[in-house]
Short mmCIF file of C-alpha atoms in Angstrom, two decimals:
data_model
loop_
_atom_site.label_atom_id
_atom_site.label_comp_id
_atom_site.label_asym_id
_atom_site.label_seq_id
_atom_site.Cartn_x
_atom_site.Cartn_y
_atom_site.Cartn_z
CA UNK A 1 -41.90 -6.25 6.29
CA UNK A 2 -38.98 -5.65 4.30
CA UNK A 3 -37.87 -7.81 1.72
CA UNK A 4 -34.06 -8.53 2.90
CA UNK A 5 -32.27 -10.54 -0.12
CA UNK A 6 -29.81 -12.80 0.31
CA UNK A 7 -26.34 -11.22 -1.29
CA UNK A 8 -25.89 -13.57 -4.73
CA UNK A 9 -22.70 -16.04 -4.73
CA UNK A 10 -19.47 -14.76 -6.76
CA UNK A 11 -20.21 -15.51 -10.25
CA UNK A 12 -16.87 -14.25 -11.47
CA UNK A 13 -14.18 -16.83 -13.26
CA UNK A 14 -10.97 -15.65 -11.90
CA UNK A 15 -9.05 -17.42 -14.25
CA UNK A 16 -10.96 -15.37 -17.32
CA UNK A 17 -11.06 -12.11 -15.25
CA UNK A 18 -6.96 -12.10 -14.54
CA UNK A 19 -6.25 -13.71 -18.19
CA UNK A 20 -4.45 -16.63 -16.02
CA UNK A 21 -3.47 -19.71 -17.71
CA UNK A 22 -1.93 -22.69 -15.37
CA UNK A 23 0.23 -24.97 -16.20
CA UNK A 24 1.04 -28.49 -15.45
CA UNK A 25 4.14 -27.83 -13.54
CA UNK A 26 2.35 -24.85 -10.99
CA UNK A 27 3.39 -21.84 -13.09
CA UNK A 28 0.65 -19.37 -14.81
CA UNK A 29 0.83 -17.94 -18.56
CA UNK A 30 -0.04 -14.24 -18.16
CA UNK A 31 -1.48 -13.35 -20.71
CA UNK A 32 -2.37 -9.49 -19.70
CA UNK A 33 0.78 -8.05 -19.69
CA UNK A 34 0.09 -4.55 -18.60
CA UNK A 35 2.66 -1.40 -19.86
CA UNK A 36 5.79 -1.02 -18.83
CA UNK A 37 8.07 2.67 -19.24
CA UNK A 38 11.69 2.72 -18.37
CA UNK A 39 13.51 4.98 -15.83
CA UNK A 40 14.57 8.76 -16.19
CA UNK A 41 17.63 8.98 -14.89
CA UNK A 42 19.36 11.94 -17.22
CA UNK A 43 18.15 15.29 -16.30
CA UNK A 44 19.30 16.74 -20.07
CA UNK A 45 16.68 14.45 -21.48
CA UNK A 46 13.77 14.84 -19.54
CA UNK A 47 12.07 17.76 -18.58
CA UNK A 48 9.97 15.41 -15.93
CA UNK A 49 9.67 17.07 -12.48
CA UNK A 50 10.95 13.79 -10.98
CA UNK A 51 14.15 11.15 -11.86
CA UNK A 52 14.42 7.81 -11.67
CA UNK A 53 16.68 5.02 -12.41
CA UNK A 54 16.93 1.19 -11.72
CA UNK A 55 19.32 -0.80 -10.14
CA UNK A 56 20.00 -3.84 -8.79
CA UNK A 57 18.85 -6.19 -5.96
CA UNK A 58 19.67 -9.57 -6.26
CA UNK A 59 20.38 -10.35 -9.80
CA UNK A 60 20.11 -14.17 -9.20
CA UNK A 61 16.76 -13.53 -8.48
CA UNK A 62 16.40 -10.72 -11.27
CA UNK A 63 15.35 -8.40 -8.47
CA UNK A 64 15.90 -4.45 -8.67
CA UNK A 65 14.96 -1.00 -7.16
CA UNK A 66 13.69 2.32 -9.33
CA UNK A 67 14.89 5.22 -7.28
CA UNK A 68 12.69 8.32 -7.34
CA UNK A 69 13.55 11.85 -6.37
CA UNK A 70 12.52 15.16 -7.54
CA UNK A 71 14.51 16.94 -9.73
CA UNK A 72 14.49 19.81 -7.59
CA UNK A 73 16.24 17.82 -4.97
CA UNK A 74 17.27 19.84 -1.73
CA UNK A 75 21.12 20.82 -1.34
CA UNK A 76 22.41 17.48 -0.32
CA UNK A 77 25.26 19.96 1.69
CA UNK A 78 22.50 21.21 3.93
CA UNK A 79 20.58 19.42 6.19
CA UNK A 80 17.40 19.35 4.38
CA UNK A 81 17.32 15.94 3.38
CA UNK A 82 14.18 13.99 1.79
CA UNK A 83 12.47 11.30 3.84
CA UNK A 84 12.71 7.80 2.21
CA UNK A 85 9.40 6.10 1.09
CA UNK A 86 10.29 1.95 0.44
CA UNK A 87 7.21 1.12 -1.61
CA UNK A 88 5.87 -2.42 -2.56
CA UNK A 89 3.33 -2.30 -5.23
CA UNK A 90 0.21 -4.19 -5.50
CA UNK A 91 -1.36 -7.19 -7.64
CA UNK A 92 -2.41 -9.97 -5.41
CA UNK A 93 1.12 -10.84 -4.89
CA UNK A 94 0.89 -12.49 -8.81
CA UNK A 95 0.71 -9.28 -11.03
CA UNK A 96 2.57 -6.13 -12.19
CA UNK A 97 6.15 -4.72 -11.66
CA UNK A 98 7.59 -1.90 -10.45
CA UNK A 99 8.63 -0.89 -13.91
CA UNK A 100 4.43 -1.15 -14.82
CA UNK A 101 3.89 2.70 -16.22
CA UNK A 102 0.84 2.57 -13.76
CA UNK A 103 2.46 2.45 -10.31
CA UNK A 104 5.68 4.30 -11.99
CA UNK A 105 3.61 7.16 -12.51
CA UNK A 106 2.75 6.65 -9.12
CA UNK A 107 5.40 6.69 -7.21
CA UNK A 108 6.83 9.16 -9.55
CA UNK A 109 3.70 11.70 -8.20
CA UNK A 110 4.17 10.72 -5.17
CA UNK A 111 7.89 11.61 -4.83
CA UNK A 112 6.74 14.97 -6.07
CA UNK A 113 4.20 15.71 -4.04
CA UNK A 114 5.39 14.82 -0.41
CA UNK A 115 8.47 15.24 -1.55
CA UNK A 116 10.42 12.20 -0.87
CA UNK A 117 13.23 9.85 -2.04
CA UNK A 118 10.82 6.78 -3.56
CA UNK A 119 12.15 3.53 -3.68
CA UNK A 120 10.06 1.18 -5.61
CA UNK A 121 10.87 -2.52 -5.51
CA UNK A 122 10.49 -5.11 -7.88
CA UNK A 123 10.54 -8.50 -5.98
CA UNK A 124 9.51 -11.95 -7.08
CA UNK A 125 5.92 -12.96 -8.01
CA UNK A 126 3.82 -15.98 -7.33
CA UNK A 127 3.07 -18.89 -7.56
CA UNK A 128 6.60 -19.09 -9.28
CA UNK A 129 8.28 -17.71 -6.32
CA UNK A 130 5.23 -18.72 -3.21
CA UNK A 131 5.80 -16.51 0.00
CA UNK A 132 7.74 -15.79 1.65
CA UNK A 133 9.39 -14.66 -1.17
CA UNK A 134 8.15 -11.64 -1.33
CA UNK A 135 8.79 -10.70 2.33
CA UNK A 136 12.41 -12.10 1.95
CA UNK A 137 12.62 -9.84 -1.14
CA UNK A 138 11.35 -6.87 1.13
CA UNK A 139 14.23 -7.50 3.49
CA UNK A 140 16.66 -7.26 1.14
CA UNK A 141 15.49 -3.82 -0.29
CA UNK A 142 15.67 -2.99 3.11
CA UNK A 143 19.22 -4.26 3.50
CA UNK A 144 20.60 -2.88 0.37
CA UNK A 145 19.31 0.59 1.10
CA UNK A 146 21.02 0.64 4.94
CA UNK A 147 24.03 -0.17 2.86
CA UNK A 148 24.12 1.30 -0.57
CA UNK A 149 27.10 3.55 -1.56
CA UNK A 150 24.31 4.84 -4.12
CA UNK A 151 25.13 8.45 -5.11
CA UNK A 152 21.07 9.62 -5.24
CA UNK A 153 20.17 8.14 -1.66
CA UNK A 154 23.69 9.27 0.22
CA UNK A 155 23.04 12.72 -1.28
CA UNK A 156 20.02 13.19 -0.67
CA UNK A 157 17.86 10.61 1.31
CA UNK A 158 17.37 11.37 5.20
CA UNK A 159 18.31 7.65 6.58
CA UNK A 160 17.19 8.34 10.21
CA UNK A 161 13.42 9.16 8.07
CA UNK A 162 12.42 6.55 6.32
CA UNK A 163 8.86 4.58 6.13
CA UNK A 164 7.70 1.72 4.93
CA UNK A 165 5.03 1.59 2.72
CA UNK A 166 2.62 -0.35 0.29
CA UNK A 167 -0.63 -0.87 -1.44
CA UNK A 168 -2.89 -3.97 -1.49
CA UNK A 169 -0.83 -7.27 -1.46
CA UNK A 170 2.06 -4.43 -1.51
CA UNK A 171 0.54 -2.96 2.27
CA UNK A 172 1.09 -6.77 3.07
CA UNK A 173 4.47 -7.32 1.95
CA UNK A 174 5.13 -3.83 4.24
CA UNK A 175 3.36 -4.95 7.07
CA UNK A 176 5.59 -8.09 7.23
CA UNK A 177 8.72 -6.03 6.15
CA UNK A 178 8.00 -3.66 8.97
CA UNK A 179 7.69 -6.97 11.53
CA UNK A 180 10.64 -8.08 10.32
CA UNK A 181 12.92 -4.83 10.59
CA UNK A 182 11.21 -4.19 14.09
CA UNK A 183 12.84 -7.78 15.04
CA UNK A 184 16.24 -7.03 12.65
CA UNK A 185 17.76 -3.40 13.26
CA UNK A 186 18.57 -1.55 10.06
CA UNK A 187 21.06 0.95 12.04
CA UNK A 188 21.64 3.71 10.44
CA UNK A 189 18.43 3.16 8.18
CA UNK A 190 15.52 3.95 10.81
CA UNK A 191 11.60 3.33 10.43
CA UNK A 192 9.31 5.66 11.67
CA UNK A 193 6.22 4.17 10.22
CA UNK A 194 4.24 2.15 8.03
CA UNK A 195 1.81 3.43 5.25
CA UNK A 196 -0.55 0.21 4.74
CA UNK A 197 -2.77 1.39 1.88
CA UNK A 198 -6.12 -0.96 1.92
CA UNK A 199 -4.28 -3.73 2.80
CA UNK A 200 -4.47 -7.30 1.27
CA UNK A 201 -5.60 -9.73 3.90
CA UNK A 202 -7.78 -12.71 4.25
CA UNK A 203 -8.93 -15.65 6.54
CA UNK A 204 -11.35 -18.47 6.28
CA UNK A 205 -14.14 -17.11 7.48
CA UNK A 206 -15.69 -14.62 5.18
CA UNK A 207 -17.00 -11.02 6.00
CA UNK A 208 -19.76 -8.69 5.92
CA UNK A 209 -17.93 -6.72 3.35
CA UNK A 210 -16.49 -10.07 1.34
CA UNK A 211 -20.38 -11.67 0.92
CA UNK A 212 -21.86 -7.96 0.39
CA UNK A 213 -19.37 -7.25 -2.55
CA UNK A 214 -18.68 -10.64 -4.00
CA UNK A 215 -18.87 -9.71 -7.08
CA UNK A 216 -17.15 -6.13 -7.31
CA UNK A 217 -15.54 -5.66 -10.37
CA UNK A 218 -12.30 -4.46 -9.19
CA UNK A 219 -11.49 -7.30 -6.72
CA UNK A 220 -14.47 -10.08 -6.87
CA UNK A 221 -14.04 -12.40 -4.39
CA UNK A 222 -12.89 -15.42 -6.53
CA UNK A 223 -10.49 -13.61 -7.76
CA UNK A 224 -9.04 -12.63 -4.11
CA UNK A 225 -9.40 -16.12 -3.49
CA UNK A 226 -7.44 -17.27 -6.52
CA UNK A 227 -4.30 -15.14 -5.57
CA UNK A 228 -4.08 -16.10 -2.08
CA UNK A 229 -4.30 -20.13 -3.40
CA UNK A 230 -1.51 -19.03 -5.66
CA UNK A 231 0.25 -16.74 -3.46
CA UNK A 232 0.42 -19.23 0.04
CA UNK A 233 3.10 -21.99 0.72
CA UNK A 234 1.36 -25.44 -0.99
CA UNK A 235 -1.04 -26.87 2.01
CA UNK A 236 -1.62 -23.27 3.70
CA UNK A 237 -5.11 -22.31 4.63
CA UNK A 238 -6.24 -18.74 4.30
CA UNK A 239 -5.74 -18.88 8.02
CA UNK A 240 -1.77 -18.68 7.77
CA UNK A 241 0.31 -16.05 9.25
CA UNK A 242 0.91 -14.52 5.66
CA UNK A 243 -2.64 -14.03 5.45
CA UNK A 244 -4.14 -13.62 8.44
CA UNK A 245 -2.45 -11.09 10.78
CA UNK A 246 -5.47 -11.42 13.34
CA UNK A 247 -4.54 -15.61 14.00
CA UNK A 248 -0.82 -15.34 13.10
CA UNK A 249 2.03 -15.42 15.21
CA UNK A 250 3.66 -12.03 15.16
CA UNK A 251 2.94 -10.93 18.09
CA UNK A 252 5.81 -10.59 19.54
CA UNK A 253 7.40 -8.63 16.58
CA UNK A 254 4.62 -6.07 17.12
CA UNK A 255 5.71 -5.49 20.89
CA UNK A 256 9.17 -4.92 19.34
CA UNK A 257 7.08 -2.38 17.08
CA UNK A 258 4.97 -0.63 19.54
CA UNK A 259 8.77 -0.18 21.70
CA UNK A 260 10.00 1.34 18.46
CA UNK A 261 7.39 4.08 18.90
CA UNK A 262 6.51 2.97 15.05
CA UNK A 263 3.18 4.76 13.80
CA UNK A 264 1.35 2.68 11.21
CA UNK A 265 -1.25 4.67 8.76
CA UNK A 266 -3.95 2.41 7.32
CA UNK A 267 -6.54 3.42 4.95
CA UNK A 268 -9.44 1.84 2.97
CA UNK A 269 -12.39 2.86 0.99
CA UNK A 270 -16.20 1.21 2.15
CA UNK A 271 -16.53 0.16 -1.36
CA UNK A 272 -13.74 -2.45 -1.34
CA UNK A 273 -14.64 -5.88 -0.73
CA UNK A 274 -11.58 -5.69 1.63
CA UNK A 275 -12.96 -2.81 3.94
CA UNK A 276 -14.19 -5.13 6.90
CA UNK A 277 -10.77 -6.86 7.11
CA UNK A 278 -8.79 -3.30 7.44
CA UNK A 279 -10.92 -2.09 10.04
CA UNK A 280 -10.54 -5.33 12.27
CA UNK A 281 -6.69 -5.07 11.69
CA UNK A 282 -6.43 -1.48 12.62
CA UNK A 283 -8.40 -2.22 16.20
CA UNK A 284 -5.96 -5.34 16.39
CA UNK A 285 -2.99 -2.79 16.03
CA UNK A 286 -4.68 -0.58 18.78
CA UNK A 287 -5.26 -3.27 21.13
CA UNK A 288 -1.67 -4.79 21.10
CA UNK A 289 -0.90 -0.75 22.04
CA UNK A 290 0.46 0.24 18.28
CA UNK A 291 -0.12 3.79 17.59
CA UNK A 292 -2.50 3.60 14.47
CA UNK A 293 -3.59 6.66 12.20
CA UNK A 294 -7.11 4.76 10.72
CA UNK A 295 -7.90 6.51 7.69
CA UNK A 296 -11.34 4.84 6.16
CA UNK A 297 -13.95 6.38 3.58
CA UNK A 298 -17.47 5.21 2.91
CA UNK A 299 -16.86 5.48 -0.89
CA UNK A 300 -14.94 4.80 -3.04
CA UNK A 301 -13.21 0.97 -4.27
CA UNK A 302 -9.99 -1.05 -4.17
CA UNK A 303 -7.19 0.78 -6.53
CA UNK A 304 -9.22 4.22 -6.84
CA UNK A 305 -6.00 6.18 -5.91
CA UNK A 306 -4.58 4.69 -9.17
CA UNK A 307 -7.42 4.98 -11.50
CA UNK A 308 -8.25 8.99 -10.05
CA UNK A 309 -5.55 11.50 -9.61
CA UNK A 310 -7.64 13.59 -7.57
CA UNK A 311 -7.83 11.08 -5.26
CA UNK A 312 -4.45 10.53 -5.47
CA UNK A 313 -3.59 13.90 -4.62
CA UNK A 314 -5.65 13.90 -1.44
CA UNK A 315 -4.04 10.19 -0.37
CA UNK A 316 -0.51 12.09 -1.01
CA UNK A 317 -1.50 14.69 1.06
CA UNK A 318 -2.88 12.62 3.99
CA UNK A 319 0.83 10.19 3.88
CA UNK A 320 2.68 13.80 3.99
CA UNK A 321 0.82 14.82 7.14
CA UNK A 322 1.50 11.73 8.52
CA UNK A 323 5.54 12.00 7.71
CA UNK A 324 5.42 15.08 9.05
CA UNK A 325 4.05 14.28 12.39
CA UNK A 326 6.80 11.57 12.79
CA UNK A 327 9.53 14.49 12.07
#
């Protein structure tokens, strides 16, 4: 008979593995402050293949976009326009920025590659700022783009092209953003999709994938659970709305998105703790009659796409097939 052993409990301090300090009044000392590079806005001083520059959101909130194009931007007096990508980045809705020289490497690769106007939004962390924050933050971006008098995006951003798109707790912050705008009407700024990239979700009850890879060092499951304690409104259980799309009560924003004809792309990699989530939340999608590209590997882990360029490339390539087919 075969010896079947029981998977071992997370043994991973959150606290420790984030470099989290919290303080007395519900605010956290980070004390990994990861790189940060500035924007490239001057094409004499660069010889990058793609621009960028920052401006702002909501300055009371100290909110702000970075703008991506290529340099090799299309005529903006033809009709060749760039799709617009709105991205959200990830970090368990506690960590990075959209000025972190990880994801702007990122995005900047990614406006290359597809090519596409990128616009990458920095929007208010927890547990200083507890959702909805971020999802309020997402409307806005949403709201300044429709309309922005912004030189790069009126010359050469395609408004009636634009998706939606994020990674981890950044595919969340999408998801909800693309709920929202289903319910809102962003006229003449129209979504054709969603690009949920191994989306950040949870619930109370744990799955196969959770127990199996409680301790995976890129997302260990106290440490999942330790963002979503600091990322919820005070009281919430991991059953919320914000967390759980499979109990929460959107469904009537997702008619409004399956009437918009809105295609939503998920992916995830079998070796993220996350993997058994994504899966049920695709077949949700497909059930409530949402057209759903499900892209889902056995391999790989949480964050590969922005530790492996290869993979990178091949993600790229998948989100420009999947533009392309909403053209």
């Amino acid at each position: 008979m075969a010896d079947h052993k029981a998977p071992e409990p997370c043994t991973v301090d959150p606290f420790k593995y984030l470099q989290l300090i919290r303080n007395p009044d519900g605010t956290i000392t980070r004390n990994f402050t990861p790189p940060t590079v500035s924007a490239t806005p001057d094409p004499t001083n660069s010889h990058d293949s793609v621009l960028s520059r920052d401006v702002p959101l909501n300055p009371k909130h100290n909110t702000w976009l970075r703008i991506f194009r290529p340099r090799q931007a299309p005529d903006h007096s033809s009709d060749a326009k760039l799709p617009v990508v709105v991205y959200y980045h990830g970090g368990g809705f506690v960590l990075f920025s959209a000025a972190s020289s990880l994801l702007d490497e990122f995005c900047r690769q990614m406006a290359y590659q597809l090519p596409a106007v990128v616009v990458s939004v920095e929007y208010r962390l927890s547990p200083e700022h507890r959702l909805p924050a971020a999802y309020d933050d997402a409307m806005s971006s949403l709201h300044w783009i429709k309309t922005s008098k912004d030189e790069w995006l009126r010359e050469f951003a395609d408004y009636s092209n634009c998706f939606i798109m994020g990674a981890s707790a950044g595919a969340n912050i999408a998801y909800h953003a693309g709920l929202s705008a289903a319910a809102d009407g962003l006229d003449p700024l129209k979504i054709k999709g969603l690009v949920l990239h191994q989306p950040f979700f949870g619930g109370s009850e744990r799955t196969g994938s959770e127990v199996r890879l409680a301790n995976d060092p890129i997302l260990p499951l106290s440490v999942a659970d330790l963002m979503w304690e600091l990322a919820l409104p005070v009281g919430a259980d991991r059953d919320h709305e914000y967390c759980n799309p499979m109990l929460g009560g959107w469904s009537g924003n997702l008619d409004r998105v399956k009437k918009m004809g809105l295609r939503v792309l998920v992916t995830g990699s079998g070796g993220d703790p996350l993997i058994d989530r994504q899966k049920e939340f695709a077949k949700m999608l497909e059930r409530k009659g949402v057209r759903v590209v499900a892209q889902f590997d056995d391999g790989g882990c949480h964050s590969l796409e922005f530790m492996d360029p290869v993979r990178a490339k091949e993600l790229f390539l998948l989100i420009k097939k999947f533009i392309l087919c909403m053209t």
